[in-house]
């Protein structure tokens, strides 16, 4: 086996990353620079520490799906630790992840009710409460479980920024879908193109000026005014300017005035919400169906995430060419989606059985353009690129010598 000549360091310790024999031909590769993608086989703690020398401050987004600590033993991994041990391990890992993030970078962590609230408090201490962005609620299933007292149909994604201001300035809006685009029409043939309308009233609280309380005469001659406790959003002077510019619509001529908002003048997308329904971003069922198509002869991976969910995160938090990190790679959803969407990625997985059965074959098929499912069509992916395959198995032995 060839070894990396340039060492990554962890508190003075030299960590070397031997290249592992893969199920496909692999050219000689060293630990890749920022310009490459890599799959690391081994413990997350060792991998994250070893990455600091080359990649500190380089990761745009970390999308992590750690063990939930559900006290369950799955076919492919054991998800049972004491609460204190689980929390301590996550703290160690997330502290290293924070060092790897760019200033405009962000951490997205999947959790369920088992440890979500404790994880939130722990991350508050690592990142600072001011850098907490939101808790996304994901509809993991659209089915009802009738064998329990309450049917749990959701999980969470905790979102933290390394620096909230830097992240907010750099984050992306979501593209318009067919539903949103369908709201824009041009019934009056406005030369500025399709438009939708918005409410022109607002609550009449402190800060409202007297010039925001006035009557408006509609084209039909009807006199209208805001409801009790409400005011016009604009002063009379500004309202008249908008009216003269053709930006006010009265519907059939007798309705309350509304502001025309043109599609051509939007900022390019939608501000993401925190409710992500399964119809939009997939469910555990769609994720399992995807893996069954890829690997019909294997025992299904129990807890995969859908590619559509990962793609939404990456579209918000990254741009093509950015570096994405996943230190709990599992069945490979994050690196697969990062690759298909033109992002660079580093993925880490400690379970060799998972790597051999799911992760490596899945990524090989993505590179070869042989995975037609998931977000392949949405991203226009046809194959290409490559990644380094690195094994941490011999690190401890090398250190001992």
Short mmCIF file of C-alpha atoms in Angstrom, two decimals:
data_model
loop_
_atom_site.label_atom_id
_atom_site.label_comp_id
_atom_site.label_asym_id
_atom_site.label_seq_id
_atom_site.Cartn_x
_atom_site.Cartn_y
_atom_site.Cartn_z
CA UNK A 1 0.00 0.00 0.00
CA UNK A 2 1.11 3.53 -0.80
CA UNK A 3 0.99 6.11 1.99
CA UNK A 4 0.55 9.85 2.07
CA UNK A 5 3.91 11.61 2.16
CA UNK A 6 2.61 14.88 3.59
CA UNK A 7 1.34 14.30 7.11
CA UNK A 8 -1.86 15.60 8.65
CA UNK A 9 -1.40 16.47 12.30
CA UNK A 10 -3.51 16.16 15.42
CA UNK A 11 -1.87 17.84 18.40
CA UNK A 12 1.58 16.91 17.10
CA UNK A 13 0.65 13.33 16.19
CA UNK A 14 1.36 12.32 12.62
CA UNK A 15 -1.57 10.64 10.92
CA UNK A 16 -1.04 8.84 7.62
CA UNK A 17 -3.83 7.65 5.36
CA UNK A 18 -3.03 4.43 3.47
CA UNK A 19 -4.86 3.91 0.19
CA UNK A 20 -7.16 0.89 0.40
CA UNK A 21 -7.63 -1.76 -2.26
CA UNK A 22 -11.09 -1.16 -3.68
CA UNK A 23 -13.64 -3.14 -5.62
CA UNK A 24 -12.69 -1.10 -8.68
CA UNK A 25 -9.27 -0.12 -10.07
CA UNK A 26 -7.90 2.81 -8.08
CA UNK A 27 -4.92 4.80 -9.22
CA UNK A 28 -2.29 5.82 -6.69
CA UNK A 29 -3.86 8.60 -4.60
CA UNK A 30 -2.73 10.66 -1.65
CA UNK A 31 -5.04 12.43 0.77
CA UNK A 32 -6.67 14.82 -1.68
CA UNK A 33 -6.22 18.58 -1.54
CA UNK A 34 -9.25 20.82 -1.30
CA UNK A 35 -9.85 20.35 -5.02
CA UNK A 36 -10.75 16.66 -4.68
CA UNK A 37 -13.36 14.35 -3.18
CA UNK A 38 -12.56 11.43 -0.89
CA UNK A 39 -14.13 8.49 0.93
CA UNK A 40 -12.34 7.76 4.22
CA UNK A 41 -12.89 4.39 5.88
CA UNK A 42 -12.44 4.56 9.63
CA UNK A 43 -13.41 6.31 12.84
CA UNK A 44 -14.89 9.79 12.53
CA UNK A 45 -12.73 11.21 15.34
CA UNK A 46 -9.49 10.10 13.70
CA UNK A 47 -10.63 11.25 10.27
CA UNK A 48 -11.78 14.70 11.38
CA UNK A 49 -8.59 15.31 13.35
CA UNK A 50 -6.49 14.16 10.42
CA UNK A 51 -8.32 16.50 8.04
CA UNK A 52 -7.62 19.66 10.02
CA UNK A 53 -4.14 20.30 8.61
CA UNK A 54 -5.33 20.34 4.99
CA UNK A 55 -8.98 21.33 5.30
CA UNK A 56 -9.47 23.61 8.32
CA UNK A 57 -11.74 26.49 7.28
CA UNK A 58 -12.52 24.87 3.92
CA UNK A 59 -15.85 23.07 4.32
CA UNK A 60 -18.93 25.00 3.18
CA UNK A 61 -21.48 22.61 4.68
CA UNK A 62 -21.45 19.55 6.91
CA UNK A 63 -24.57 17.42 6.43
CA UNK A 64 -24.49 14.78 9.15
CA UNK A 65 -26.78 11.88 9.98
CA UNK A 66 -25.28 10.52 13.23
CA UNK A 67 -26.62 7.54 15.15
CA UNK A 68 -29.78 8.70 16.92
CA UNK A 69 -29.12 6.66 20.09
CA UNK A 70 -32.46 4.89 19.87
CA UNK A 71 -31.32 1.88 21.96
CA UNK A 72 -31.83 -0.28 18.86
CA UNK A 73 -29.59 -2.83 17.15
CA UNK A 74 -29.93 -2.61 13.39
CA UNK A 75 -28.63 -5.06 10.84
CA UNK A 76 -25.87 -2.71 9.73
CA UNK A 77 -24.98 -0.93 12.98
CA UNK A 78 -25.63 -0.78 16.71
CA UNK A 79 -27.45 2.40 17.77
CA UNK A 80 -27.19 2.04 21.52
CA UNK A 81 -24.95 4.09 23.82
CA UNK A 82 -25.49 5.60 27.21
CA UNK A 83 -26.82 9.13 26.92
CA UNK A 84 -23.61 10.61 28.37
CA UNK A 85 -21.39 8.60 26.03
CA UNK A 86 -23.48 9.56 22.98
CA UNK A 87 -23.41 13.25 23.91
CA UNK A 88 -19.67 13.24 24.64
CA UNK A 89 -18.86 11.57 21.30
CA UNK A 90 -21.03 14.01 19.34
CA UNK A 91 -19.42 16.96 21.15
CA UNK A 92 -15.94 15.77 20.20
CA UNK A 93 -16.92 15.24 16.58
CA UNK A 94 -18.89 18.48 16.16
CA UNK A 95 -16.12 20.55 17.73
CA UNK A 96 -13.77 19.29 15.04
CA UNK A 97 -16.39 19.84 12.35
CA UNK A 98 -16.70 23.47 13.45
CA UNK A 99 -12.96 23.95 12.89
CA UNK A 100 -13.30 22.54 9.39
CA UNK A 101 -16.12 24.93 8.41
CA UNK A 102 -15.63 28.13 6.47
CA UNK A 103 -16.78 31.36 8.10
CA UNK A 104 -19.90 31.23 5.93
CA UNK A 105 -20.25 27.49 6.50
CA UNK A 106 -23.02 25.62 8.26
CA UNK A 107 -23.74 22.39 10.11
CA UNK A 108 -26.92 20.40 9.39
CA UNK A 109 -27.58 17.52 11.82
CA UNK A 110 -30.35 14.90 11.48
CA UNK A 111 -31.82 13.80 14.83
CA UNK A 112 -35.05 12.45 16.27
CA UNK A 113 -36.74 12.80 19.66
CA UNK A 114 -34.23 10.44 21.30
CA UNK A 115 -31.51 13.09 21.63
CA UNK A 116 -32.55 16.14 19.60
CA UNK A 117 -33.14 18.50 22.50
CA UNK A 118 -29.91 17.54 24.24
CA UNK A 119 -28.07 17.86 20.95
CA UNK A 120 -29.46 21.37 20.46
CA UNK A 121 -28.20 22.52 23.86
CA UNK A 122 -24.80 20.92 23.28
CA UNK A 123 -24.48 22.63 19.89
CA UNK A 124 -25.47 25.94 21.48
CA UNK A 125 -22.38 25.68 23.67
CA UNK A 126 -20.11 24.80 20.73
CA UNK A 127 -21.37 27.25 18.13
CA UNK A 128 -22.99 29.91 20.32
CA UNK A 129 -26.73 30.45 20.59
CA UNK A 130 -26.47 33.44 18.26
CA UNK A 131 -25.34 31.09 15.49
CA UNK A 132 -28.35 28.80 15.73
CA UNK A 133 -30.29 29.19 12.47
CA UNK A 134 -33.39 26.97 12.75
CA UNK A 135 -34.83 23.52 13.36
CA UNK A 136 -36.12 21.96 10.17
CA UNK A 137 -38.96 19.48 10.61
CA UNK A 138 -38.86 16.73 8.00
CA UNK A 139 -41.84 14.50 7.29
CA UNK A 140 -40.02 11.18 7.29
CA UNK A 141 -43.10 9.12 6.44
CA UNK A 142 -46.57 9.73 5.11
CA UNK A 143 -47.87 6.52 6.68
CA UNK A 144 -49.58 6.21 10.04
CA UNK A 145 -48.33 3.73 12.64
CA UNK A 146 -51.36 2.31 14.44
CA UNK A 147 -49.46 0.08 16.87
CA UNK A 148 -48.30 2.91 19.11
CA UNK A 149 -49.83 5.62 21.27
CA UNK A 150 -48.79 8.46 18.94
CA UNK A 151 -47.59 7.89 15.40
CA UNK A 152 -44.30 9.74 14.89
CA UNK A 153 -44.07 10.96 11.32
CA UNK A 154 -41.26 13.50 11.55
CA UNK A 155 -37.60 13.98 12.37
CA UNK A 156 -35.47 17.09 12.77
CA UNK A 157 -32.50 18.78 11.11
CA UNK A 158 -30.69 21.20 13.42
CA UNK A 159 -29.02 24.03 11.49
CA UNK A 160 -26.09 25.99 12.94
CA UNK A 161 -23.86 28.52 11.22
CA UNK A 162 -20.23 29.06 12.08
CA UNK A 163 -20.96 32.78 11.76
CA UNK A 164 -24.67 33.56 11.37
CA UNK A 165 -24.16 36.89 9.58
CA UNK A 166 -21.67 35.47 7.10
CA UNK A 167 -23.89 32.47 6.44
CA UNK A 168 -27.04 34.56 5.98
CA UNK A 169 -25.29 36.76 3.44
CA UNK A 170 -24.12 33.75 1.43
CA UNK A 171 -26.96 31.25 1.69
CA UNK A 172 -29.12 30.56 -1.34
CA UNK A 173 -32.84 30.82 -1.98
CA UNK A 174 -34.73 27.79 -3.23
CA UNK A 175 -35.68 27.70 -6.91
CA UNK A 176 -39.30 28.27 -7.85
CA UNK A 177 -41.29 25.10 -8.41
CA UNK A 178 -44.26 24.59 -10.67
CA UNK A 179 -46.65 25.45 -7.84
CA UNK A 180 -44.98 28.82 -7.20
CA UNK A 181 -44.62 29.64 -10.88
CA UNK A 182 -48.31 28.83 -11.37
CA UNK A 183 -49.23 31.71 -9.07
CA UNK A 184 -47.82 34.24 -11.53
CA UNK A 185 -50.15 35.30 -14.32
CA UNK A 186 -50.59 38.30 -16.57
CA UNK A 187 -54.35 38.84 -16.99
CA UNK A 188 -53.96 42.53 -17.88
CA UNK A 189 -51.14 42.05 -20.41
CA UNK A 190 -48.65 44.06 -18.34
CA UNK A 191 -45.45 44.48 -20.40
CA UNK A 192 -43.40 43.61 -17.31
CA UNK A 193 -44.71 40.06 -17.54
CA UNK A 194 -46.42 37.63 -15.15
CA UNK A 195 -47.25 38.86 -11.67
CA UNK A 196 -48.91 37.87 -8.45
CA UNK A 197 -50.43 40.23 -5.90
CA UNK A 198 -49.71 41.00 -2.26
CA UNK A 199 -51.66 42.54 0.61
CA UNK A 200 -51.32 46.31 0.97
CA UNK A 201 -52.43 46.48 4.61
CA UNK A 202 -50.49 46.02 7.86
CA UNK A 203 -51.20 46.14 11.57
CA UNK A 204 -51.80 49.64 12.90
CA UNK A 205 -49.31 49.50 15.76
CA UNK A 206 -46.61 51.80 17.09
CA UNK A 207 -44.56 53.42 14.36
CA UNK A 208 -47.43 53.89 11.92
CA UNK A 209 -47.83 57.42 10.58
CA UNK A 210 -51.01 59.40 10.11
CA UNK A 211 -50.31 59.39 6.36
CA UNK A 212 -50.95 55.62 6.34
CA UNK A 213 -54.62 56.07 7.23
CA UNK A 214 -56.68 57.23 4.25
CA UNK A 215 -59.54 56.29 1.94
CA UNK A 216 -58.98 54.83 -1.52
CA UNK A 217 -61.48 55.13 -4.34
CA UNK A 218 -61.54 52.07 -6.59
CA UNK A 219 -62.09 52.35 -10.38
CA UNK A 220 -65.74 51.39 -9.80
CA UNK A 221 -66.21 54.34 -7.44
CA UNK A 222 -66.27 52.25 -4.27
CA UNK A 223 -64.50 53.82 -1.27
CA UNK A 224 -62.34 51.37 0.70
CA UNK A 225 -60.14 51.62 3.77
CA UNK A 226 -58.20 49.14 5.94
CA UNK A 227 -60.13 47.13 8.52
CA UNK A 228 -60.19 48.25 12.13
CA UNK A 229 -56.75 47.93 13.72
CA UNK A 230 -55.05 47.97 10.29
CA UNK A 231 -53.32 50.61 8.18
CA UNK A 232 -52.10 50.88 4.60
CA UNK A 233 -48.58 49.54 4.19
CA UNK A 234 -47.53 52.71 2.33
CA UNK A 235 -48.16 56.41 2.78
CA UNK A 236 -50.64 58.11 0.47
CA UNK A 237 -47.83 59.67 -1.51
CA UNK A 238 -46.12 56.32 -2.09
CA UNK A 239 -49.44 54.64 -2.90
CA UNK A 240 -50.14 57.23 -5.62
CA UNK A 241 -46.67 56.61 -7.09
CA UNK A 242 -47.31 52.86 -7.27
CA UNK A 243 -50.74 53.46 -8.79
CA UNK A 244 -49.29 55.74 -11.48
CA UNK A 245 -46.69 53.05 -12.27
CA UNK A 246 -49.37 50.39 -12.80
CA UNK A 247 -48.34 48.39 -9.75
CA UNK A 248 -51.73 48.45 -8.03
CA UNK A 249 -54.52 46.09 -9.01
CA UNK A 250 -58.18 46.37 -8.01
CA UNK A 251 -59.21 42.98 -9.40
CA UNK A 252 -62.56 43.50 -11.14
CA UNK A 253 -62.37 47.21 -10.37
CA UNK A 254 -64.22 47.15 -7.07
CA UNK A 255 -61.92 45.07 -4.86
CA UNK A 256 -59.43 46.20 -2.23
CA UNK A 257 -56.18 47.36 -3.87
CA UNK A 258 -53.26 44.90 -3.91
CA UNK A 259 -49.63 45.29 -4.89
CA UNK A 260 -48.47 43.62 -8.11
CA UNK A 261 -45.26 41.62 -7.63
CA UNK A 262 -43.58 40.72 -10.93
CA UNK A 263 -41.78 37.44 -11.49
CA UNK A 264 -39.09 39.29 -13.43
CA UNK A 265 -38.28 41.35 -10.33
CA UNK A 266 -38.03 38.55 -7.79
CA UNK A 267 -34.68 37.86 -6.16
CA UNK A 268 -34.42 34.51 -7.84
CA UNK A 269 -36.16 32.17 -5.48
CA UNK A 270 -37.98 31.37 -2.28
CA UNK A 271 -36.85 31.82 1.31
CA UNK A 272 -36.73 28.27 2.73
CA UNK A 273 -39.27 27.35 5.39
CA UNK A 274 -38.70 24.93 8.27
CA UNK A 275 -41.46 22.46 7.26
CA UNK A 276 -40.19 20.00 4.64
CA UNK A 277 -42.99 17.64 3.57
CA UNK A 278 -42.25 14.22 2.16
CA UNK A 279 -43.91 15.05 -1.14
CA UNK A 280 -41.23 17.68 -1.72
CA UNK A 281 -38.05 16.10 -0.32
CA UNK A 282 -38.82 12.39 -0.13
CA UNK A 283 -39.33 10.04 2.80
CA UNK A 284 -37.57 7.05 4.32
CA UNK A 285 -39.78 4.89 2.10
CA UNK A 286 -38.57 6.59 -1.09
CA UNK A 287 -34.98 6.34 0.12
CA UNK A 288 -35.33 2.61 0.79
CA UNK A 289 -36.94 2.10 -2.62
CA UNK A 290 -33.94 3.80 -4.23
CA UNK A 291 -31.48 1.52 -2.42
CA UNK A 292 -33.52 -1.61 -3.25
CA UNK A 293 -33.28 -0.69 -6.92
CA UNK A 294 -29.52 -0.25 -6.63
CA UNK A 295 -28.92 -3.34 -4.49
CA UNK A 296 -31.85 -5.76 -4.91
CA UNK A 297 -29.96 -8.74 -3.44
CA UNK A 298 -28.86 -7.11 -0.17
CA UNK A 299 -30.57 -6.78 3.17
CA UNK A 300 -31.90 -3.19 2.95
CA UNK A 301 -30.08 -0.43 4.83
CA UNK A 302 -32.49 0.43 7.65
CA UNK A 303 -32.18 4.20 8.00
CA UNK A 304 -31.35 5.86 4.65
CA UNK A 305 -32.20 9.48 3.87
CA UNK A 306 -33.71 10.47 0.50
CA UNK A 307 -31.50 12.21 -2.03
CA UNK A 308 -34.11 14.95 -2.47
CA UNK A 309 -33.70 15.94 1.18
CA UNK A 310 -29.92 16.21 0.87
CA UNK A 311 -30.21 18.17 -2.37
CA UNK A 312 -32.41 20.80 -0.72
CA UNK A 313 -29.82 21.26 2.03
CA UNK A 314 -26.95 21.57 -0.45
CA UNK A 315 -28.87 24.02 -2.65
CA UNK A 316 -29.46 26.28 0.35
CA UNK A 317 -26.07 25.95 2.02
CA UNK A 318 -23.59 25.51 -0.86
CA UNK A 319 -22.74 26.37 -4.44
CA UNK A 320 -21.30 24.09 -7.13
CA UNK A 321 -17.62 23.47 -6.45
CA UNK A 322 -17.95 23.89 -2.68
CA UNK A 323 -16.66 21.25 -0.28
CA UNK A 324 -19.26 19.16 1.61
CA UNK A 325 -18.50 16.98 4.63
CA UNK A 326 -20.28 13.90 5.99
CA UNK A 327 -18.50 12.01 8.78
CA UNK A 328 -21.35 9.48 9.21
CA UNK A 329 -21.74 8.52 5.56
CA UNK A 330 -23.87 5.38 6.05
CA UNK A 331 -25.44 4.33 2.77
CA UNK A 332 -23.89 7.33 0.99
CA UNK A 333 -26.74 9.77 0.34
CA UNK A 334 -24.75 12.94 1.07
CA UNK A 335 -21.68 12.18 -1.07
CA UNK A 336 -23.86 10.79 -3.87
CA UNK A 337 -25.95 13.96 -4.00
CA UNK A 338 -22.92 16.20 -3.62
CA UNK A 339 -21.29 14.44 -6.57
CA UNK A 340 -24.41 14.61 -8.74
CA UNK A 341 -24.85 18.32 -7.99
CA UNK A 342 -21.27 19.31 -8.74
CA UNK A 343 -19.97 19.71 -5.20
CA UNK A 344 -16.72 18.33 -3.86
CA UNK A 345 -17.09 16.06 -0.86
CA UNK A 346 -15.34 14.19 1.93
CA UNK A 347 -17.25 11.28 3.46
CA UNK A 348 -16.25 9.11 6.42
CA UNK A 349 -17.71 5.74 7.41
CA UNK A 350 -16.41 3.38 10.09
CA UNK A 351 -18.47 0.25 9.30
CA UNK A 352 -16.55 -1.66 6.65
CA UNK A 353 -19.52 -3.83 5.84
CA UNK A 354 -21.55 -0.72 5.02
CA UNK A 355 -18.71 0.62 2.88
CA UNK A 356 -18.34 -2.63 0.94
CA UNK A 357 -22.05 -3.36 0.48
CA UNK A 358 -23.52 0.10 -0.06
CA UNK A 359 -21.28 3.13 0.07
CA UNK A 360 -18.46 2.30 -2.32
CA UNK A 361 -20.62 0.50 -4.93
CA UNK A 362 -23.15 3.33 -4.83
CA UNK A 363 -20.53 6.02 -5.41
CA UNK A 364 -18.94 3.96 -8.16
CA UNK A 365 -22.32 3.81 -9.92
CA UNK A 366 -22.76 7.57 -9.51
CA UNK A 367 -19.36 8.19 -11.12
CA UNK A 368 -20.19 5.76 -13.91
CA UNK A 369 -23.58 7.38 -14.52
CA UNK A 370 -25.33 4.12 -13.63
CA UNK A 371 -27.74 5.44 -10.98
CA UNK A 372 -30.82 6.78 -12.79
CA UNK A 373 -32.83 7.33 -9.60
CA UNK A 374 -32.86 9.86 -6.75
CA UNK A 375 -31.94 13.36 -7.95
CA UNK A 376 -30.18 12.20 -11.11
CA UNK A 377 -32.77 13.65 -13.47
CA UNK A 378 -33.25 16.83 -11.41
CA UNK A 379 -29.52 17.60 -11.45
CA UNK A 380 -29.00 16.45 -15.02
CA UNK A 381 -26.31 14.02 -13.87
CA UNK A 382 -24.87 11.69 -16.51
CA UNK A 383 -21.69 10.52 -14.78
CA UNK A 384 -18.09 11.61 -14.44
CA UNK A 385 -15.54 12.74 -11.88
CA UNK A 386 -13.74 10.55 -9.39
CA UNK A 387 -12.82 10.28 -5.73
CA UNK A 388 -9.98 9.02 -3.57
CA UNK A 389 -10.53 5.95 -1.42
CA UNK A 390 -8.56 6.12 1.83
CA UNK A 391 -8.38 3.70 4.75
CA UNK A 392 -7.47 4.67 8.31
CA UNK A 393 -7.12 1.06 9.47
CA UNK A 394 -3.33 1.09 9.67
CA UNK A 395 -3.00 4.48 11.37
CA UNK A 396 -2.84 3.12 14.92
CA UNK A 397 -0.34 0.47 13.93
CA UNK A 398 1.88 3.01 12.16
CA UNK A 399 1.76 5.30 15.20
CA UNK A 400 2.77 2.43 17.48
CA UNK A 401 5.86 1.85 15.35
#
